[in-house]
Amino acid sequence: MANSPAVRVRGLTKRYGDKVAVDAIDLDIPSGQVFALLGPNGAGKTTTVEILEGYRDRDGGEVSVLGEDPQRAGRRWRYGIGIVLQEASDLSELTVLETVRHFARYYPDPRNPAEVIADVGLTEQARSRVRALSGGQRRRLDVAVGIVGNPRLLFLDEPTTGFDPQARRQFWELIRSVVQERGTTVLLTTHYLEEAEALADRIAILVRGKIVADSTPASLGGRAEAKAVVSWSDNGEERSLESDDPGAVIADLTARYGGTVPGLKVTRPSLEDVYLKLIGSEGP
Amino acid sequence: MSTVDSPRQPAPLKDPSATVLGLHRGVLELKSFFREWDQVVFTFALPIVLLALLGSLFQGVYEGSTVTAAQYLVPSMIAAGVASATFVNLGIGIGLDRDDGTLKRLRGTPMPRSAYFLGKVVMVLVISIAEVVGILALGVLLFDVTLPTDATRWVTFSWVFLLGVVACSFLGIAASSLARTGRSVSAVMNLPYVVLAFVSGIFYTPVSALPEPLARLGAVFPLKWMAQGFRSVFLPDTILPQEIVSTSWEHGRTALVLGAWCVGGLILCLATFRWRGRRER
């Protein structure tokens, strides 16, 4: 059970009229991993996730989520699934506590609502009406509703869109803490590269309905194999060298300068460079 | 705390019951309804306020009877109040649920779909009963309405009420699909409601004063029959000449029309209900 993938997708295709939104993609998400589906707006991320969540029907391909086809799965399948919606403005007149308590009732083995509220940092707002929450607090509540059923698989669809950088970092902390503790599998979609890098064990990049890369953040787009650039300053003049073995270059330089190399820097292509290249190569 | 510390149990646990969840949803719906000031004012308070206003404005006693204009208005307004608490309330409520993500969120949970509708039923019943009590209390206090002591009249009241609630609820659920967005749903629901209230002789009294084409139009829909049924409960038979019918209250026909709308409304619901909003295809 632990080793069977939480999500397995083969040749998933979805069309809207003539437009192919998702074009024969394959995905494997092992249990316990945080998987990020990264891509520009309109790449097909939400369509893909909504098919896996059972919200939309696919036009082709095979999909297995927690061992079942979301298009046919019943109520019990949903016990294992938690969904954090991309945008929701419902529940406004209820309090945070009423909301989380109510959603806990839908599950046979829910978590303690008060504890979930504490986990997402809303204890002080537990008796506030949902309409009085700030945008960030509102998303925390959405997470609370998503995890109160004790899901094995959590979907987060563009969870931090519209957040300021500080709120975004706090939200990442929250996701890390609620996920790591329980080994929950997470499928995250985002158009923020930083977010994928901060949270994910594995990243797939979706561009115009196709997966253009799928690997760990460190090796995405051949990043691990790319040459490193060693740069330093030689009497105020910037020097640099590309190398497969930056360690040797540095040892060399250290010997040459008899100790500290002035202004030494080693860089690899940043994830952003790789990402821009990947989406650029498919660009218009 | 034990639920948190215990290891995950893969064995199927007991499924929460749809009925219990439906009742919980009813409580939640009622809380949301009475905390939303707009809804309380327009859906719940409006018929009561209209009765107070119109009842104070309309003067006179109907010929051949002891019924005042205000007393005539009371049972008609009960019908309008029930239609407001069911048709308008559900139409707007479900339209908003579709637009603001409520339905989407619920579809993503293991909630049995019947629990959603059961919750709406509980809400609608409680609000309708509160509406009837409010209107009757006003009638008794301001307009000297006397409540019938005859049990058969209360039996009539019960079946007219229940059939009316069911028919108008189904029509409200079906009509909720007409609105394109949450913002337009209130207008979409209130227009047919106000028009029907006029052609059913709720605001324009007595009902026999309506021009015939309008009266015929009104007779197609449930509201006219609910109002007539409630008048048969709360007014003496001496008022009958002011009705479109003049010899009897036509209980048989009332039951038939309301029953037909219950069945037709259910079919309309099943054919038109959408869990998805228009933006979500």
PDB file of C-alpha atoms in Angstrom, chain A residues 21-248:
ATOM      1  CA  ALA A  21      -6.241  21.768 -22.788  1.00  0.00           C
ATOM      2  CA  VAL A  22      -4.365  18.679 -21.623  1.00  0.00           C
ATOM      3  CA  ASP A  23      -2.447  16.739 -24.215  1.00  0.00           C
ATOM      4  CA  ALA A  24      -1.727  13.088 -23.386  1.00  0.00           C
ATOM      5  CA  ILE A  25       0.196  13.624 -20.161  1.00  0.00           C
ATOM      6  CA  ASP A  26       1.711  10.992 -17.860  1.00  0.00           C
ATOM      7  CA  LEU A  27       2.209  11.524 -14.139  1.00  0.00           C
ATOM      8  CA  ASP A  28       3.275   9.354 -11.217  1.00  0.00           C
ATOM      9  CA  ILE A  29       3.050  10.630  -7.675  1.00  0.00           C
ATOM     10  CA  PRO A  30       4.449   8.219  -5.095  1.00  0.00           C
ATOM     11  CA  SER A  31       2.725   8.075  -1.716  1.00  0.00           C
ATOM     12  CA  GLY A  32       4.069  10.554   0.792  1.00  0.00           C
ATOM     13  CA  GLN A  33       5.567  12.935  -1.752  1.00  0.00           C
ATOM     14  CA  VAL A  34       4.856  16.586  -2.341  1.00  0.00           C
ATOM     15  CA  PHE A  35       4.450  16.927  -6.077  1.00  0.00           C
ATOM     16  CA  ALA A  36       4.264  20.314  -7.778  1.00  0.00           C
ATOM     17  CA  LEU A  37       2.646  20.869 -11.127  1.00  0.00           C
ATOM     18  CA  LEU A  38       4.223  24.086 -12.290  1.00  0.00           C
ATOM     19  CA  GLY A  39       3.387  26.131 -15.310  1.00  0.00           C
ATOM     20  CA  PRO A  40       2.249  29.481 -16.647  1.00  0.00           C
ATOM     21  CA  ASN A  41      -1.398  30.530 -16.448  1.00  0.00           C
ATOM     22  CA  GLY A  42      -3.562  28.642 -18.899  1.00  0.00           C
ATOM     23  CA  ALA A  43      -1.150  25.705 -19.180  1.00  0.00           C
ATOM     24  CA  GLY A  44      -3.799  23.189 -18.102  1.00  0.00           C
ATOM     25  CA  LYS A  45      -2.857  22.784 -14.434  1.00  0.00           C
ATOM     26  CA  THR A  46      -6.305  23.363 -12.993  1.00  0.00           C
ATOM     27  CA  THR A  47      -7.959  21.213 -15.636  1.00  0.00           C
ATOM     28  CA  THR A  48      -5.581  18.362 -14.794  1.00  0.00           C
ATOM     29  CA  VAL A  49      -6.116  18.685 -11.061  1.00  0.00           C
ATOM     30  CA  GLU A  50      -9.875  18.946 -11.414  1.00  0.00           C
ATOM     31  CA  ILE A  51      -9.899  15.716 -13.390  1.00  0.00           C
ATOM     32  CA  LEU A  52      -7.890  14.001 -10.635  1.00  0.00           C
ATOM     33  CA  GLU A  53     -10.252  15.452  -8.014  1.00  0.00           C
ATOM     34  CA  GLY A  54     -13.253  13.993  -9.836  1.00  0.00           C
ATOM     35  CA  TYR A  55     -14.679  17.428 -10.718  1.00  0.00           C
ATOM     36  CA  ARG A  56     -14.292  17.040 -14.451  1.00  0.00           C
ATOM     37  CA  ASP A  57     -14.476  14.164 -16.876  1.00  0.00           C
ATOM     38  CA  ARG A  58     -11.556  13.398 -19.144  1.00  0.00           C
ATOM     39  CA  ASP A  59     -11.673  12.805 -22.872  1.00  0.00           C
ATOM     40  CA  GLY A  60      -8.968  10.170 -22.950  1.00  0.00           C
ATOM     41  CA  GLY A  61      -6.298   8.299 -21.055  1.00  0.00           C
ATOM     42  CA  GLU A  62      -6.140   6.410 -17.791  1.00  0.00           C
ATOM     43  CA  VAL A  63      -6.301   7.944 -14.343  1.00  0.00           C
ATOM     44  CA  SER A  64      -5.914   6.229 -11.014  1.00  0.00           C
ATOM     45  CA  VAL A  65      -6.095   8.243  -7.790  1.00  0.00           C
ATOM     46  CA  LEU A  66      -5.688   6.262  -4.556  1.00  0.00           C
ATOM     47  CA  GLY A  67      -6.278   3.180  -6.660  1.00  0.00           C
ATOM     48  CA  GLU A  68      -9.585   4.298  -8.177  1.00  0.00           C
ATOM     49  CA  ASP A  69     -10.830   6.110 -11.246  1.00  0.00           C
ATOM     50  CA  PRO A  70     -12.037   9.514  -9.982  1.00  0.00           C
ATOM     51  CA  GLN A  71     -14.734   9.592 -12.633  1.00  0.00           C
ATOM     52  CA  ARG A  72     -16.395   6.511 -11.123  1.00  0.00           C
ATOM     53  CA  ALA A  73     -15.230   6.519  -7.521  1.00  0.00           C
ATOM     54  CA  GLY A  74     -17.829   6.780  -4.795  1.00  0.00           C
ATOM     55  CA  ARG A  75     -18.223   8.433  -1.455  1.00  0.00           C
ATOM     56  CA  ARG A  76     -15.661   6.266   0.365  1.00  0.00           C
ATOM     57  CA  TRP A  77     -12.936   7.237  -2.083  1.00  0.00           C
ATOM     58  CA  ARG A  78     -13.484  10.842  -1.003  1.00  0.00           C
ATOM     59  CA  TYR A  79     -12.661   9.928   2.610  1.00  0.00           C
ATOM     60  CA  GLY A  80      -9.025   9.757   1.511  1.00  0.00           C
ATOM     61  CA  ILE A  81      -9.033  13.009  -0.486  1.00  0.00           C
ATOM     62  CA  GLY A  82      -8.680  16.575   0.760  1.00  0.00           C
ATOM     63  CA  ILE A  83      -9.272  19.512  -1.558  1.00  0.00           C
ATOM     64  CA  VAL A  84      -8.204  23.100  -1.016  1.00  0.00           C
ATOM     65  CA  LEU A  85     -10.139  25.125  -3.549  1.00  0.00           C
ATOM     66  CA  GLN A  86      -8.498  27.781  -5.645  1.00  0.00           C
ATOM     67  CA  GLU A  87     -11.106  30.414  -4.878  1.00  0.00           C
ATOM     68  CA  ALA A  88     -14.081  30.191  -2.599  1.00  0.00           C
ATOM     69  CA  SER A  89     -16.236  32.823  -0.987  1.00  0.00           C
ATOM     70  CA  ASP A  90     -18.773  30.519   0.639  1.00  0.00           C
ATOM     71  CA  LEU A  91     -19.468  29.909   4.341  1.00  0.00           C
ATOM     72  CA  SER A  92     -19.272  33.631   5.055  1.00  0.00           C
ATOM     73  CA  GLU A  93     -21.810  33.794   7.889  1.00  0.00           C
ATOM     74  CA  LEU A  94     -20.481  30.814   9.841  1.00  0.00           C
ATOM     75  CA  THR A  95     -17.644  30.929  12.313  1.00  0.00           C
ATOM     76  CA  VAL A  96     -14.316  29.211  11.758  1.00  0.00           C
ATOM     77  CA  LEU A  97     -15.082  26.643  14.451  1.00  0.00           C
ATOM     78  CA  GLU A  98     -18.608  25.929  13.139  1.00  0.00           C
ATOM     79  CA  THR A  99     -17.203  25.431   9.667  1.00  0.00           C
ATOM     80  CA  VAL A 100     -14.396  23.041  10.578  1.00  0.00           C
ATOM     81  CA  ARG A 101     -16.617  21.096  12.977  1.00  0.00           C
ATOM     82  CA  HIS A 102     -19.244  20.714  10.307  1.00  0.00           C
ATOM     83  CA  PHE A 103     -16.869  19.423   7.651  1.00  0.00           C
ATOM     84  CA  ALA A 104     -15.372  16.975  10.148  1.00  0.00           C
ATOM     85  CA  ARG A 105     -18.792  15.306  10.315  1.00  0.00           C
ATOM     86  CA  TYR A 106     -18.567  14.126   6.729  1.00  0.00           C
ATOM     87  CA  TYR A 107     -15.690  11.759   7.541  1.00  0.00           C
ATOM     88  CA  PRO A 108     -15.635   8.538   9.522  1.00  0.00           C
ATOM     89  CA  ASP A 109     -12.257   9.226  11.119  1.00  0.00           C
ATOM     90  CA  PRO A 110     -11.810  13.005  11.284  1.00  0.00           C
ATOM     91  CA  ARG A 111      -9.144  14.942  13.114  1.00  0.00           C
ATOM     92  CA  ASN A 112     -10.031  17.002  16.142  1.00  0.00           C
ATOM     93  CA  PRO A 113     -11.426  20.298  14.722  1.00  0.00           C
ATOM     94  CA  ALA A 114      -9.930  22.500  17.445  1.00  0.00           C
ATOM     95  CA  GLU A 115      -6.538  20.947  16.844  1.00  0.00           C
ATOM     96  CA  VAL A 116      -6.778  21.433  13.086  1.00  0.00           C
ATOM     97  CA  ILE A 117      -7.684  25.081  13.689  1.00  0.00           C
ATOM     98  CA  ALA A 118      -4.627  25.404  15.929  1.00  0.00           C
ATOM     99  CA  ASP A 119      -2.452  23.744  13.255  1.00  0.00           C
ATOM    100  CA  VAL A 120      -3.456  26.316  10.658  1.00  0.00           C
ATOM    101  CA  GLY A 121      -2.963  29.142  13.155  1.00  0.00           C
ATOM    102  CA  LEU A 122      -6.564  30.296  13.463  1.00  0.00           C
ATOM    103  CA  THR A 123      -7.192  29.588  17.143  1.00  0.00           C
ATOM    104  CA  GLU A 124      -7.658  33.282  17.868  1.00  0.00           C
ATOM    105  CA  GLN A 125     -10.191  33.546  15.039  1.00  0.00           C
ATOM    106  CA  ALA A 126     -12.057  30.343  15.923  1.00  0.00           C
ATOM    107  CA  ARG A 127     -15.175  32.267  16.915  1.00  0.00           C
ATOM    108  CA  SER A 128     -14.959  34.890  14.172  1.00  0.00           C
ATOM    109  CA  ARG A 129     -17.255  34.858  11.205  1.00  0.00           C
ATOM    110  CA  VAL A 130     -15.569  33.649   8.044  1.00  0.00           C
ATOM    111  CA  ARG A 131     -16.470  36.900   6.279  1.00  0.00           C
ATOM    112  CA  ALA A 132     -14.315  38.798   8.784  1.00  0.00           C
ATOM    113  CA  LEU A 133     -11.146  36.840   7.907  1.00  0.00           C
ATOM    114  CA  SER A 134      -8.332  38.327   5.822  1.00  0.00           C
ATOM    115  CA  GLY A 135      -7.425  36.715   2.506  1.00  0.00           C
ATOM    116  CA  GLY A 136      -4.579  34.736   4.035  1.00  0.00           C
ATOM    117  CA  GLN A 137      -6.688  33.585   6.983  1.00  0.00           C
ATOM    118  CA  ARG A 138      -9.405  32.534   4.571  1.00  0.00           C
ATOM    119  CA  ARG A 139      -6.939  30.259   2.755  1.00  0.00           C
ATOM    120  CA  ARG A 140      -5.824  28.818   6.079  1.00  0.00           C
ATOM    121  CA  LEU A 141      -9.429  27.960   6.776  1.00  0.00           C
ATOM    122  CA  ASP A 142      -9.644  26.311   3.342  1.00  0.00           C
ATOM    123  CA  VAL A 143      -6.623  24.218   4.319  1.00  0.00           C
ATOM    124  CA  ALA A 144      -8.271  23.324   7.634  1.00  0.00           C
ATOM    125  CA  VAL A 145     -11.381  22.149   5.774  1.00  0.00           C
ATOM    126  CA  GLY A 146      -9.139  20.226   3.373  1.00  0.00           C
ATOM    127  CA  ILE A 147      -7.257  18.333   6.091  1.00  0.00           C
ATOM    128  CA  VAL A 148      -9.903  17.842   8.784  1.00  0.00           C
ATOM    129  CA  GLY A 149     -10.987  14.552   7.211  1.00  0.00           C
ATOM    130  CA  ASN A 150      -7.469  13.181   7.689  1.00  0.00           C
ATOM    131  CA  PRO A 151      -6.824  12.703   3.957  1.00  0.00           C
ATOM    132  CA  ARG A 152      -4.102  10.552   2.446  1.00  0.00           C
ATOM    133  CA  LEU A 153      -3.921  12.837  -0.582  1.00  0.00           C
ATOM    134  CA  LEU A 154      -4.268  16.613  -0.441  1.00  0.00           C
ATOM    135  CA  PHE A 155      -4.863  18.808  -3.495  1.00  0.00           C
ATOM    136  CA  LEU A 156      -3.674  22.411  -3.330  1.00  0.00           C
ATOM    137  CA  ASP A 157      -4.627  24.368  -6.424  1.00  0.00           C
ATOM    138  CA  GLU A 158      -2.648  27.623  -6.668  1.00  0.00           C
ATOM    139  CA  PRO A 159      -2.962  28.139  -2.926  1.00  0.00           C
ATOM    140  CA  THR A 160      -1.024  31.394  -2.580  1.00  0.00           C
ATOM    141  CA  THR A 161      -2.203  33.403  -5.580  1.00  0.00           C
ATOM    142  CA  GLY A 162      -2.544  37.016  -4.489  1.00  0.00           C
ATOM    143  CA  PHE A 163      -0.444  36.638  -1.326  1.00  0.00           C
ATOM    144  CA  ASP A 164       2.318  39.041  -0.375  1.00  0.00           C
ATOM    145  CA  PRO A 165       5.755  37.401  -0.039  1.00  0.00           C
ATOM    146  CA  GLN A 166       5.601  37.200   3.750  1.00  0.00           C
ATOM    147  CA  ALA A 167       2.160  35.602   3.779  1.00  0.00           C
ATOM    148  CA  ARG A 168       3.349  33.198   1.128  1.00  0.00           C
ATOM    149  CA  ARG A 169       6.301  32.088   3.256  1.00  0.00           C
ATOM    150  CA  GLN A 170       4.053  31.610   6.261  1.00  0.00           C
ATOM    151  CA  PHE A 171       1.711  29.545   4.173  1.00  0.00           C
ATOM    152  CA  TRP A 172       4.580  27.315   3.023  1.00  0.00           C
ATOM    153  CA  GLU A 173       5.540  26.734   6.634  1.00  0.00           C
ATOM    154  CA  LEU A 174       1.972  25.727   7.348  1.00  0.00           C
ATOM    155  CA  ILE A 175       1.895  23.261   4.465  1.00  0.00           C
ATOM    156  CA  ARG A 176       5.229  21.759   5.499  1.00  0.00           C
ATOM    157  CA  SER A 177       4.067  21.274   9.061  1.00  0.00           C
ATOM    158  CA  VAL A 178       0.682  19.754   8.259  1.00  0.00           C
ATOM    159  CA  VAL A 179       2.158  17.492   5.624  1.00  0.00           C
ATOM    160  CA  GLN A 180       5.396  16.221   7.108  1.00  0.00           C
ATOM    161  CA  GLU A 181       3.867  15.188  10.386  1.00  0.00           C
ATOM    162  CA  ARG A 182       1.434  12.833   8.703  1.00  0.00           C
ATOM    163  CA  GLY A 183       3.183  11.810   5.527  1.00  0.00           C
ATOM    164  CA  THR A 184       0.298  13.153   3.447  1.00  0.00           C
ATOM    165  CA  THR A 185       0.767  13.014  -0.313  1.00  0.00           C
ATOM    166  CA  VAL A 186       0.301  16.457  -1.824  1.00  0.00           C
ATOM    167  CA  LEU A 187      -0.420  17.580  -5.350  1.00  0.00           C
ATOM    168  CA  LEU A 188       0.289  21.270  -5.593  1.00  0.00           C
ATOM    169  CA  THR A 189      -0.286  23.442  -8.631  1.00  0.00           C
ATOM    170  CA  THR A 190       1.375  26.799  -8.829  1.00  0.00           C
ATOM    171  CA  HIS A 191       2.725  29.335 -11.260  1.00  0.00           C
ATOM    172  CA  TYR A 192       5.300  30.439  -8.717  1.00  0.00           C
ATOM    173  CA  LEU A 193       8.595  28.737  -9.252  1.00  0.00           C
ATOM    174  CA  GLU A 194       9.775  29.591  -5.758  1.00  0.00           C
ATOM    175  CA  GLU A 195       6.757  27.861  -4.306  1.00  0.00           C
ATOM    176  CA  ALA A 196       7.426  24.644  -6.169  1.00  0.00           C
ATOM    177  CA  GLU A 197      11.076  24.759  -5.135  1.00  0.00           C
ATOM    178  CA  ALA A 198      10.223  25.452  -1.488  1.00  0.00           C
ATOM    179  CA  LEU A 199       7.662  22.705  -1.086  1.00  0.00           C
ATOM    180  CA  ALA A 200       8.053  19.973  -3.645  1.00  0.00           C
ATOM    181  CA  ASP A 201       9.982  16.716  -3.675  1.00  0.00           C
ATOM    182  CA  ARG A 202       9.298  16.533  -7.363  1.00  0.00           C
ATOM    183  CA  ILE A 203       8.291  19.090  -9.985  1.00  0.00           C
ATOM    184  CA  ALA A 204       6.591  18.605 -13.328  1.00  0.00           C
ATOM    185  CA  ILE A 205       6.369  21.536 -15.668  1.00  0.00           C
ATOM    186  CA  LEU A 206       3.235  21.812 -17.750  1.00  0.00           C
ATOM    187  CA  VAL A 207       3.252  24.064 -20.790  1.00  0.00           C
ATOM    188  CA  ARG A 208       0.316  24.234 -23.177  1.00  0.00           C
ATOM    189  CA  GLY A 209      -1.102  20.986 -21.917  1.00  0.00           C
ATOM    190  CA  LYS A 210       2.145  19.026 -22.190  1.00  0.00           C
ATOM    191  CA  ILE A 211       4.677  17.943 -19.573  1.00  0.00           C
ATOM    192  CA  VAL A 212       8.007  19.400 -20.656  1.00  0.00           C
ATOM    193  CA  ALA A 213      10.019  18.329 -17.614  1.00  0.00           C
ATOM    194  CA  ASP A 214       9.478  16.033 -14.644  1.00  0.00           C
ATOM    195  CA  SER A 215      12.142  15.507 -12.006  1.00  0.00           C
ATOM    196  CA  THR A 216      13.456  16.621  -8.626  1.00  0.00           C
ATOM    197  CA  PRO A 217      13.965  20.374  -8.130  1.00  0.00           C
ATOM    198  CA  ALA A 218      17.747  19.897  -8.065  1.00  0.00           C
ATOM    199  CA  SER A 219      18.001  18.108 -11.404  1.00  0.00           C
ATOM    200  CA  LEU A 220      15.157  19.780 -13.256  1.00  0.00           C
ATOM    201  CA  GLY A 221      15.980  20.431 -16.900  1.00  0.00           C
ATOM    202  CA  GLY A 222      19.441  18.875 -16.551  1.00  0.00           C
ATOM    203  CA  ARG A 223      20.340  21.407 -13.895  1.00  0.00           C
ATOM    204  CA  ALA A 224      22.475  19.000 -11.884  1.00  0.00           C
ATOM    205  CA  GLU A 225      24.604  18.090 -14.879  1.00  0.00           C
ATOM    206  CA  ALA A 226      24.985  21.635 -16.147  1.00  0.00           C
ATOM    207  CA  LYS A 227      28.428  23.205 -15.902  1.00  0.00           C
ATOM    208  CA  ALA A 228      29.065  25.340 -12.877  1.00  0.00           C
ATOM    209  CA  VAL A 229      30.485  28.822 -13.204  1.00  0.00           C
ATOM    210  CA  VAL A 230      33.328  29.663 -10.840  1.00  0.00           C
ATOM    211  CA  SER A 231      34.012  33.381 -10.623  1.00  0.00           C
ATOM    212  CA  TRP A 232      36.432  35.427  -8.556  1.00  0.00           C
ATOM    213  CA  SER A 233      38.114  38.789  -8.682  1.00  0.00           C
ATOM    214  CA  ASP A 234      41.692  39.085  -9.759  1.00  0.00           C
ATOM    215  CA  ASN A 235      43.081  42.484  -8.668  1.00  0.00           C
ATOM    216  CA  GLY A 236      39.661  44.049  -9.065  1.00  0.00           C
ATOM    217  CA  GLU A 237      38.994  42.345 -12.385  1.00  0.00           C
ATOM    218  CA  GLU A 238      36.119  39.861 -12.638  1.00  0.00           C
ATOM    219  CA  ARG A 239      37.246  36.460 -13.861  1.00  0.00           C
ATOM    220  CA  SER A 240      35.188  33.374 -14.434  1.00  0.00           C
ATOM    221  CA  LEU A 241      35.533  29.798 -15.597  1.00  0.00           C
ATOM    222  CA  GLU A 242      32.990  27.165 -16.619  1.00  0.00           C
ATOM    223  CA  SER A 243      33.698  23.712 -15.343  1.00  0.00           C
ATOM    224  CA  ASP A 244      32.256  20.257 -14.748  1.00  0.00           C
ATOM    225  CA  ASP A 245      34.386  20.002 -11.628  1.00  0.00           C
ATOM    226  CA  PRO A 246      34.231  23.283  -9.714  1.00  0.00           C
ATOM    227  CA  GLY A 247      35.947  21.690  -6.692  1.00  0.00           C
ATOM    228  CA  ALA A 248      39.141  21.167  -8.635  1.00  0.00           C
TER     229      ALA A 248
END
